[in-house]
PDB file of C-alpha atoms in Angstrom:
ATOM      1  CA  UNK J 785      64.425  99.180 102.746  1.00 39.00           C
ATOM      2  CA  UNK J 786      61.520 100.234 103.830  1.00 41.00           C
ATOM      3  CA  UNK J 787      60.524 102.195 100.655  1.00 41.00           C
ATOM      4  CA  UNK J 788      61.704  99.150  98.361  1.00 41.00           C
ATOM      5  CA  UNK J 789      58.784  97.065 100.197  1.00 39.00           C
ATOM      6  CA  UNK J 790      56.244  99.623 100.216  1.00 42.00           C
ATOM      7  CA  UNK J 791      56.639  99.546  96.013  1.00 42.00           C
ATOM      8  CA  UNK J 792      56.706  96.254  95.951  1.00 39.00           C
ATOM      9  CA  UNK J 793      53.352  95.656  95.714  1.00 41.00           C
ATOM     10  CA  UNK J 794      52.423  98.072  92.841  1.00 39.00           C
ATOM     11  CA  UNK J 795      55.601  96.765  90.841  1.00 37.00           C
ATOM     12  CA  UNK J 796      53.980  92.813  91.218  1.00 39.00           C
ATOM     13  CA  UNK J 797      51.572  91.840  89.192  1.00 44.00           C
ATOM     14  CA  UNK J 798      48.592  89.709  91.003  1.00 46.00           C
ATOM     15  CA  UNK J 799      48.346  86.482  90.087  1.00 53.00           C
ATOM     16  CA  UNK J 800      44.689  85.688  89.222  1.00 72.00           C
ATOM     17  CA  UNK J 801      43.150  82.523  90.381  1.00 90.00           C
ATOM     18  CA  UNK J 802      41.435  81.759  87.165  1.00 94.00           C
ATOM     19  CA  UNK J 803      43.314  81.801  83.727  1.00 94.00           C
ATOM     20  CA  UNK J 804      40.229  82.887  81.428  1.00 95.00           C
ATOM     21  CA  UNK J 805      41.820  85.995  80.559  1.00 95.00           C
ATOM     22  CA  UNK J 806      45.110  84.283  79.251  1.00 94.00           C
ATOM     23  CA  UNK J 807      42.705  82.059  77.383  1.00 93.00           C
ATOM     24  CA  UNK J 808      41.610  85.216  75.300  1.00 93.00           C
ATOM     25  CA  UNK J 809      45.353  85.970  74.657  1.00 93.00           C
ATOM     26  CA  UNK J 810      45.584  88.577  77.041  1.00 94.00           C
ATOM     27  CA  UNK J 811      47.537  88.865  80.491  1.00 93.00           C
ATOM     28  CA  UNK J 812      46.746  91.107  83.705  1.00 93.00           C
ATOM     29  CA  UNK J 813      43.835  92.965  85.536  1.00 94.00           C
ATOM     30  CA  UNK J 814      41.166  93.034  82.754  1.00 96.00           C
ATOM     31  CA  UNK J 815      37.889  93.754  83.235  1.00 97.00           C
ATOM     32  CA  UNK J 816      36.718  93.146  79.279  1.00 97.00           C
ATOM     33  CA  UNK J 817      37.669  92.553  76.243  1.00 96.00           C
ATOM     34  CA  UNK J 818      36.075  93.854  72.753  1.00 95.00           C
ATOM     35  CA  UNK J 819      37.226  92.128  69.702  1.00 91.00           C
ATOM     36  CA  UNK J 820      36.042  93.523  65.970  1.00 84.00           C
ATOM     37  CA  UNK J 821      35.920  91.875  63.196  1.00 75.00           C
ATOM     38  CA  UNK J 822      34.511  91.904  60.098  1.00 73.00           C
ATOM     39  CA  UNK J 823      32.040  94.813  61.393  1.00 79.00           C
ATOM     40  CA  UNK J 824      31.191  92.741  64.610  1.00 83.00           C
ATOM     41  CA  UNK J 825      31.964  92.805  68.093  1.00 89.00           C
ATOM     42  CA  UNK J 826      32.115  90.178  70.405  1.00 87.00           C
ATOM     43  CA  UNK J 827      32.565  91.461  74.464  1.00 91.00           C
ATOM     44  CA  UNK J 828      34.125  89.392  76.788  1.00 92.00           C
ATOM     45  CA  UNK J 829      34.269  90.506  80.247  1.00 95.00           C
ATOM     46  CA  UNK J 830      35.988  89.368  83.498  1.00 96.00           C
ATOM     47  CA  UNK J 831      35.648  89.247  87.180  1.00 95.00           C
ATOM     48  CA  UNK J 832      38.455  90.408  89.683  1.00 93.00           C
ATOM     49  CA  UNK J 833      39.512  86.533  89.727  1.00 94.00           C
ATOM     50  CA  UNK J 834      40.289  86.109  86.318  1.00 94.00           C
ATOM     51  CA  UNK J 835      37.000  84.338  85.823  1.00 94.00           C
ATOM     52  CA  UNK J 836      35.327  84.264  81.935  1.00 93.00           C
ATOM     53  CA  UNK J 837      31.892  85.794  82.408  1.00 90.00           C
ATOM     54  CA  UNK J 838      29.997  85.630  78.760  1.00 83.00           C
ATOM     55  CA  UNK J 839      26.566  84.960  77.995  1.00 80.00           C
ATOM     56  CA  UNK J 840      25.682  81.665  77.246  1.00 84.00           C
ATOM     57  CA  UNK J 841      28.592  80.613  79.114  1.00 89.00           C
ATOM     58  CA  UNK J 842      27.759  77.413  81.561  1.00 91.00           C
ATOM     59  CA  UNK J 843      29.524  74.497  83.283  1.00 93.00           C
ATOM     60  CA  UNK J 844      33.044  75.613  83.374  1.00 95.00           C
ATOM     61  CA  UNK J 845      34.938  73.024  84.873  1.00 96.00           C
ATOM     62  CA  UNK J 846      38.915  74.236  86.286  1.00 97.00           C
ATOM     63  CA  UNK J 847      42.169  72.307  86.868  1.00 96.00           C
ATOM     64  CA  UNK J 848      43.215  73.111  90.225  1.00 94.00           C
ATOM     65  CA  UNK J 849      45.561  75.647  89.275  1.00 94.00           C
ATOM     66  CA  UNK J 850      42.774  77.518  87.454  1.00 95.00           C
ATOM     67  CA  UNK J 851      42.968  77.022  83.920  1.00 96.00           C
ATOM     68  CA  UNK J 852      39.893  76.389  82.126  1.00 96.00           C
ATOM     69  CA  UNK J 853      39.160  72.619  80.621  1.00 97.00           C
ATOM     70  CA  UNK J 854      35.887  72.667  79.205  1.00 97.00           C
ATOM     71  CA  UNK J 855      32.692  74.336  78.985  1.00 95.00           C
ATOM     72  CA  UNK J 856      29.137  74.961  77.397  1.00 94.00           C
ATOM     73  CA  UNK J 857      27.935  77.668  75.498  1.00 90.00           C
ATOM     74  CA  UNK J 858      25.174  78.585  73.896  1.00 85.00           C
ATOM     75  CA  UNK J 859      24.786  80.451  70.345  1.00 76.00           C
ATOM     76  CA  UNK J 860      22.230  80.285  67.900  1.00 77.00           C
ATOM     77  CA  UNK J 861      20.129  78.151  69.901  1.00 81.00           C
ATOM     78  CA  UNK J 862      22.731  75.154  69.675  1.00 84.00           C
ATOM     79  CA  UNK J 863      24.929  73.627  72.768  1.00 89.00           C
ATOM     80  CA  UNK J 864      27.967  74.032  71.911  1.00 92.00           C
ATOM     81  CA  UNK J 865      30.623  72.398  74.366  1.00 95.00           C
ATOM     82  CA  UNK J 866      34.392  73.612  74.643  1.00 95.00           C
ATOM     83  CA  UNK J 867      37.766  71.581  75.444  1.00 97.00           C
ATOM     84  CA  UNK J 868      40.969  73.272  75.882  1.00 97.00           C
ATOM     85  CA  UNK J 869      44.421  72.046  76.304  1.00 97.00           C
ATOM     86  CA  UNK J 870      47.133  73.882  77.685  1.00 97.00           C
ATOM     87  CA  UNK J 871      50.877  74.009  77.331  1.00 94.00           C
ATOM     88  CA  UNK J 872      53.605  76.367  79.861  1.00 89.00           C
ATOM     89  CA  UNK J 873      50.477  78.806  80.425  1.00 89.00           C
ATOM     90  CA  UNK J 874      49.796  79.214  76.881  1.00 93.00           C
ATOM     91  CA  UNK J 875      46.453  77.845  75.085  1.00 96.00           C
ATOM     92  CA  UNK J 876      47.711  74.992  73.137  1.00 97.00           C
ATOM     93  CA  UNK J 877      43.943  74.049  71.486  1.00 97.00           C
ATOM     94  CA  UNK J 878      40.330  74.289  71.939  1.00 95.00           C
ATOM     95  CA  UNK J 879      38.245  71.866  70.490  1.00 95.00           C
ATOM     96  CA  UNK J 880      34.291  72.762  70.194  1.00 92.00           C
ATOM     97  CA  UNK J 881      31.454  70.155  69.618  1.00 93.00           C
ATOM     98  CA  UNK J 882      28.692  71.409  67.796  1.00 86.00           C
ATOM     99  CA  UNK J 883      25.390  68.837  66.806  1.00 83.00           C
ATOM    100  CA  UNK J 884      28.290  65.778  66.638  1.00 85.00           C
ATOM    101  CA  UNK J 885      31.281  67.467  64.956  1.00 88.00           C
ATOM    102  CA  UNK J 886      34.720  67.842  66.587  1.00 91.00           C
ATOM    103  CA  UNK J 887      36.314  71.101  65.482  1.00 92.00           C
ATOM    104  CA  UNK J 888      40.201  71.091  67.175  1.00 95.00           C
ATOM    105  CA  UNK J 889      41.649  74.935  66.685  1.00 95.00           C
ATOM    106  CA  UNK J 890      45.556  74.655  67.453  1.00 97.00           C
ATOM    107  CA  UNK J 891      47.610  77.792  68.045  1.00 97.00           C
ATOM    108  CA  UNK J 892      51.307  78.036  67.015  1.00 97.00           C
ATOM    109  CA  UNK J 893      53.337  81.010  68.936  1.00 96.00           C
ATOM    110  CA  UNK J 894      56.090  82.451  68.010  1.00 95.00           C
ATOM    111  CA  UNK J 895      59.251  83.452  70.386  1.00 94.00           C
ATOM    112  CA  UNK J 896      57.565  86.145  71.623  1.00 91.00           C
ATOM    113  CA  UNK J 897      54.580  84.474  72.735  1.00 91.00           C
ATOM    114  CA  UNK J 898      52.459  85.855  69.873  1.00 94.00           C
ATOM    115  CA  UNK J 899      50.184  83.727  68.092  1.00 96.00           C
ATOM    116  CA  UNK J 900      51.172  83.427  64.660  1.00 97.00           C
ATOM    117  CA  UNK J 901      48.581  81.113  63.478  1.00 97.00           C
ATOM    118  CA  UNK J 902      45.777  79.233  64.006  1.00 96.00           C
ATOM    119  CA  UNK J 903      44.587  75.638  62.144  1.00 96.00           C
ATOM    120  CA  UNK J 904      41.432  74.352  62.161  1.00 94.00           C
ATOM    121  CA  UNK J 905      39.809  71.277  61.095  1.00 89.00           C
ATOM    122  CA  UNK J 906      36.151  71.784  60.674  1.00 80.00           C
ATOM    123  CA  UNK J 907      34.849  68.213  59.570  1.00 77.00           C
ATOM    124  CA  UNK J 908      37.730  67.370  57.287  1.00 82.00           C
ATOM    125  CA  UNK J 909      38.617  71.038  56.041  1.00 87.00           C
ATOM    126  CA  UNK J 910      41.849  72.774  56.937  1.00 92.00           C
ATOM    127  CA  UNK J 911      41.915  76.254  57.189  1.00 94.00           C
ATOM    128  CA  UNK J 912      44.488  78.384  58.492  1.00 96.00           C
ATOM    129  CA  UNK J 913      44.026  81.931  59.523  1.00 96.00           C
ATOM    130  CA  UNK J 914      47.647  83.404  59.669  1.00 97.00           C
ATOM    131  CA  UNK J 915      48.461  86.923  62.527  1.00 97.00           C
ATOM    132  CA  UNK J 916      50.905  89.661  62.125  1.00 97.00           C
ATOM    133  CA  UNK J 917      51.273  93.180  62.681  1.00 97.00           C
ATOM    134  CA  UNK J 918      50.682  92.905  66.110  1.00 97.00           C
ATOM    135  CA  UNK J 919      50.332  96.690  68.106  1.00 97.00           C
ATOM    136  CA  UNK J 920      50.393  97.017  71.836  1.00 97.00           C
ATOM    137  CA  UNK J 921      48.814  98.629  74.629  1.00 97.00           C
ATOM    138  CA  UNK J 922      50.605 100.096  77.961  1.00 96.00           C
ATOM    139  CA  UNK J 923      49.971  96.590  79.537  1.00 96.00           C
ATOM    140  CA  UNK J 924      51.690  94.654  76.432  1.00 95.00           C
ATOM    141  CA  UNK J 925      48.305  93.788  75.543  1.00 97.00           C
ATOM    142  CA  UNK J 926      47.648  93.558  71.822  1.00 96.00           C
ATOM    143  CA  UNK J 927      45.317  95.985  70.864  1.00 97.00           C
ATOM    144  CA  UNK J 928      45.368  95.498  66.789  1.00 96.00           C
ATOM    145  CA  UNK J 929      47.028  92.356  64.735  1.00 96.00           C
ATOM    146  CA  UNK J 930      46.247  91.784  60.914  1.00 96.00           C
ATOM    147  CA  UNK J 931      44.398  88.529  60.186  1.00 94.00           C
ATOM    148  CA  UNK J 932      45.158  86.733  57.052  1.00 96.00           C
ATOM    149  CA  UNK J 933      42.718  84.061  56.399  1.00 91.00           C
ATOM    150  CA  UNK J 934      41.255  82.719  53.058  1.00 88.00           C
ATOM    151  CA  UNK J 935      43.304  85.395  50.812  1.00 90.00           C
ATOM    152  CA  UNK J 936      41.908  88.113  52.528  1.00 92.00           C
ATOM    153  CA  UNK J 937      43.529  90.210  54.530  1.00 94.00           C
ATOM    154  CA  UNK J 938      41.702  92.596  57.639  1.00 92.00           C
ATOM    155  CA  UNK J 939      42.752  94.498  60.678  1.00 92.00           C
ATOM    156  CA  UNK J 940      41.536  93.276  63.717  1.00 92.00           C
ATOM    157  CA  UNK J 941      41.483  95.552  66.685  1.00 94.00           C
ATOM    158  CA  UNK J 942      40.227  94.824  70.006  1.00 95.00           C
ATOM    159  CA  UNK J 943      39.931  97.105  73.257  1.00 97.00           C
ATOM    160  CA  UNK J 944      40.516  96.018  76.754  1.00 97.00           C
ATOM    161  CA  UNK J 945      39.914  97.850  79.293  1.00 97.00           C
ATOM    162  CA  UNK J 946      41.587  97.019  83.493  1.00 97.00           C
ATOM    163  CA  UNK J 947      40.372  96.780  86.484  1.00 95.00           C
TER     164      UNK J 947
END
């Protein structure tokens, strides 16, 4: 008995007391998150609580169970501000406002909890941007998916790395 409790805590995962990190499709202790694509990166890193900490990142504002509503960046020298909608823990939309334009991105997951695709309406224009391939880390973190978007087809890997 005693044992069984002692592994307990290592076999639990700690629950987080923000949800940023799910919000970047991930799950867990993660300290950052490196996504390339089309010969960029963009970095993303994390505190211990779970808690989105990227530059240009302002006015978060939380639900009370810690998932993330809205917020302001700044890129290219324009505000841009940030409303997300969630659904059973999973990132249902985000909707960014940039100079007067609403553009909503919906995610559709599959019955693994993958997302499959993405639509997005930016002033008018659908475009879909279609994920498969997904590979895996230790964590059951994905660490490459191919993006299909426009007729063009690209690996996208991304590297996390744990607290």
């Amino acid at each position: 008995m005693m044992l069984a409790l002692m592994a307990m805590p290592f076999a639990m995962q700690a629950q987080t007391k923000y949800h940023d990190v799910e919000a970047n499709d991930a799950k867990g202790a993660v300290k950052s998150i490196t996504v390339s694509m089309m010969g960029q990166e963009r970095k993303t890193t994390f505190d211990e609580n779970g808690k989105m900490q990227q530059e240009g990142l302002k006015n978060a504002v939380y639900d009370d169970n810690g998932y993330i509503k809205s917020a302001e960046m700044e890129a290219q020298g324009m505000s841009i501000k940030v409303t997300y909608a969630w659904e059973n823990g999973k990132l249902k939309s985000q909707t960014m406002d940039v100079m007067g334009q609403s553009m909503p991105t919906v995610n559709v997951y599959n019955e693994k909890g993958e997302v499959v695709k993405q639509t997005m309406n930016m002033g008018g224009q659908e475009m879909t941007i279609e994920y498969s391939d997904y590979k895996y880390d230790d964590n059951g973190n994905w660490i490459s998916r191919k993006v299909n978007m426009m007729g063009q087809s690209m690996d996208a890997p991304r590297t996390i790395e744990y607290y």
